[in-house]
Coordinates of C-alpha atoms in Angstrom, one line a residue:
M1 CA 83.0 46.4 94.5
L2 CA 84.0 48.6 91.6
N3 CA 81.5 51.0 90.1
R4 CA 80.3 50.3 86.6
P5 CA 81.7 52.7 84.0
E6 CA 78.4 54.3 83.3
T7 CA 77.9 55.0 87.0
T8 CA 81.4 56.5 87.3
M9 CA 80.8 58.7 84.2
S10 CA 77.5 59.9 85.5
Y11 CA 79.1 60.9 88.8
F12 CA 82.0 62.7 87.0
S13 CA 79.5 64.5 84.8
D14 CA 77.5 65.7 87.8
Y15 CA 80.7 66.7 89.6
A16 CA 82.0 68.7 86.6
T17 CA 78.6 70.3 86.1
T18 CA 78.5 71.3 89.8
L19 CA 82.0 72.8 89.7
F20 CA 81.2 74.8 86.6
S21 CA 78.0 76.0 88.1
R22 CA 79.8 77.2 91.3
L23 CA 82.5 78.9 89.2
Q24 CA 79.8 80.7 87.2
S25 CA 78.2 81.9 90.4
V26 CA 81.3 83.7 91.7
V27 CA 80.4 87.0 93.4
A28 CA 82.8 89.9 93.4
T29 CA 82.5 92.8 95.8
D30 CA 84.5 95.9 96.7
E31 CA 85.5 97.3 100.1
R32 CA 81.9 98.7 100.6
E33 CA 80.5 95.2 99.9
K34 CA 79.0 96.5 96.6
V35 CA 78.6 93.7 94.1
L36 CA 80.6 94.2 91.0
E37 CA 80.1 92.7 87.5
I38 CA 82.6 89.9 87.3
Q39 CA 84.6 91.1 84.3
A40 CA 84.7 94.6 85.8
A41 CA 86.1 93.0 89.0
F42 CA 88.9 91.2 87.0
D43 CA 89.7 94.4 85.1
R44 CA 90.1 96.2 88.5
W45 CA 92.4 93.4 89.7
R46 CA 94.4 93.7 86.5
H47 CA 94.7 97.4 87.0
L48 CA 95.9 97.0 90.6
T49 CA 98.5 94.6 89.3
T50 CA 99.7 96.9 86.6
A51 CA 99.8 99.9 89.0
A52 CA 101.8 97.8 91.5
H53 CA 104.2 96.5 88.9
D54 CA 104.7 99.9 87.2
G55 CA 105.3 101.5 90.6
G56 CA 108.0 99.1 91.6
H57 CA 105.7 97.4 94.2
A58 CA 105.5 93.7 95.2
H59 CA 102.8 91.1 95.2
Y60 CA 102.4 88.9 98.2
F61 CA 100.3 85.7 98.4
I62 CA 99.1 83.9 101.6
G63 CA 97.0 80.8 102.3
N64 CA 96.8 77.6 104.4
G65 CA 97.0 74.0 103.2
A66 CA 95.9 73.7 99.6
S67 CA 95.6 77.5 99.4
A68 CA 99.3 77.7 100.5
T69 CA 100.3 75.7 97.4
M70 CA 98.3 78.0 95.3
A71 CA 100.0 81.0 96.9
S72 CA 103.4 79.5 96.1
H73 CA 102.4 78.5 92.6
M74 CA 101.0 81.9 91.7
A75 CA 104.0 83.8 93.2
L76 CA 106.3 81.7 91.0
D77 CA 104.1 82.2 87.9
C78 CA 104.0 85.9 88.6
A79 CA 107.8 86.2 88.8
K80 CA 108.7 83.6 86.1
N81 CA 106.0 84.3 83.5
A82 CA 104.9 87.9 84.1
G83 CA 108.0 89.6 85.5
I84 CA 106.1 90.6 88.6
R85 CA 108.1 90.8 91.9
A86 CA 106.2 88.3 94.0
L87 CA 106.6 86.2 97.1
A88 CA 104.6 83.7 99.1
F89 CA 105.2 83.5 102.9
N90 CA 105.3 79.6 103.1
D91 CA 108.8 78.9 104.1
P92 CA 108.7 76.0 106.7
A93 CA 111.4 77.6 108.9
S94 CA 109.5 80.9 109.0
L95 CA 106.1 79.3 109.6
T96 CA 107.4 77.0 112.4
A97 CA 109.5 79.7 114.1
L98 CA 106.8 82.3 114.0
G99 CA 104.2 79.8 115.1
N100 CA 106.4 78.8 118.1
D101 CA 107.6 82.3 119.0
V102 CA 104.8 84.7 118.3
G103 CA 101.8 82.4 117.6
F104 CA 100.5 80.8 114.4
D105 CA 97.9 83.6 114.1
R106 CA 100.7 86.0 113.2
C107 CA 102.7 83.8 110.8
F108 CA 101.7 85.9 107.8
A109 CA 101.2 89.3 109.5
E110 CA 104.8 89.4 110.7
P111 CA 106.5 88.9 107.3
L112 CA 104.1 91.5 105.9
R113 CA 105.2 93.9 108.6
W114 CA 108.8 93.2 107.7
H115 CA 108.6 93.3 103.9
A116 CA 105.4 95.0 102.7
R117 CA 105.1 98.7 101.9
A118 CA 102.2 101.0 101.0
G119 CA 101.1 100.3 97.4
D120 CA 102.1 96.6 97.5
L121 CA 99.4 94.1 96.7
L122 CA 98.3 91.2 98.9
V123 CA 96.3 88.3 97.6
A124 CA 94.8 86.3 100.4
I125 CA 93.4 82.8 99.6
S126 CA 91.2 81.1 102.1
S127 CA 88.5 78.6 101.4
S128 CA 86.6 79.2 104.6
G129 CA 87.5 82.9 105.0
R130 CA 87.7 82.3 108.7
S131 CA 91.4 81.3 109.3
R132 CA 92.7 83.5 112.1
N133 CA 96.2 83.9 110.5
I134 CA 94.6 85.2 107.3
L135 CA 92.3 87.7 109.1
V136 CA 95.3 89.0 111.2
A137 CA 97.3 89.4 108.0
L138 CA 94.5 91.3 106.3
E139 CA 94.4 93.7 109.1
A140 CA 98.2 94.2 109.0
A141 CA 98.1 94.7 105.2
R142 CA 95.4 97.4 105.5
T143 CA 97.4 99.2 108.3
I144 CA 100.5 99.2 106.1
G145 CA 98.5 100.6 103.1
C146 CA 98.6 97.5 100.9
N147 CA 95.9 96.9 98.3
V148 CA 94.2 93.7 99.1
V149 CA 92.4 91.0 97.0
T150 CA 90.7 88.1 98.8
L151 CA 89.5 84.8 97.5
T152 CA 87.1 82.9 99.8
G153 CA 84.2 80.4 99.8
M154 CA 82.0 78.3 102.0
G155 CA 79.8 80.7 104.1
E156 CA 78.8 83.9 102.5
D157 CA 79.2 85.7 105.8
N158 CA 82.9 84.7 106.2
P159 CA 84.8 87.7 107.6
A160 CA 87.7 87.6 105.1
R161 CA 85.2 88.4 102.4
K162 CA 85.0 91.9 103.8
G163 CA 88.8 92.2 104.2
G164 CA 89.8 93.4 100.8
G165 CA 89.3 96.3 98.4
L166 CA 88.4 93.5 96.0
N167 CA 86.8 90.2 97.1
F168 CA 86.0 87.1 95.1
Y169 CA 83.6 84.6 96.8
I170 CA 82.8 81.1 95.6
P171 CA 79.3 80.0 96.8
A172 CA 80.3 76.3 97.4
K173 CA 80.2 74.3 100.5
T174 CA 83.1 71.9 100.0
Y175 CA 86.8 72.6 100.1
G176 CA 87.4 70.8 96.8
A177 CA 85.0 72.9 94.9
V178 CA 86.2 76.2 96.4
E179 CA 89.9 75.3 95.8
C180 CA 89.3 74.2 92.2
A181 CA 87.5 77.5 91.5
H182 CA 90.1 79.6 93.2
Q183 CA 92.8 78.1 91.1
I184 CA 90.9 79.0 87.9
L185 CA 90.3 82.5 89.1
L186 CA 94.0 83.0 89.9
H187 CA 95.1 81.7 86.5
Y188 CA 92.4 83.8 84.7
W189 CA 93.6 86.9 86.4
L190 CA 97.3 86.3 85.5
D191 CA 96.6 85.2 82.0
Q192 CA 94.4 88.3 81.5
Y193 CA 97.2 90.5 82.9
M194 CA 99.7 88.9 80.5
G195 CA 97.4 89.3 77.6
L196 CA 97.1 85.6 76.8
E197 CA 94.0 85.2 74.6
E198 CA 94.9 81.8 73.2
W199 CA 94.9 80.0 76.6
G200 CA 93.7 76.5 76.7
R201 CA 93.6 76.1 72.9

């Protein structure tokens, strides 16, 4: 039986309100787990991006599932729209070969070991913050000397939330809410870096 229009609109309104509430509740922390004012955190991210770009360094993006599509999307937007040298490690041949040969937990760490250099910037996107391949990649990036930004959600004690010099956490319990919020955070960061003040108008 189809929902009546008023019932559907009420559900949509509640859904949109909840998403907006979760987005407004984002928590940003530094490497010492100190809570940062949200705009100050985005300013810090923008400065990291500027420093990397001006220094000839690259941006790398990693994620699984829907987060992998965000990684690819943002790497493309960085290169095409902002002139930032960027790459997402989501090639099917690479993922399957590395998963088969060295283990799926190293499918992002190995490309980082090959390509990344000190001063590069890694953006790790993980709704749960508990994916083993993300955690191993964070450790590899820190060893190399990369700057690291993480985007996580779900449990506030997720280990990836402590893995970056700058960490954005969405206090939501469903993947859909976390993923939607992460996409907005990523676009806000890049739009801010590009100086787009008329976005969405």
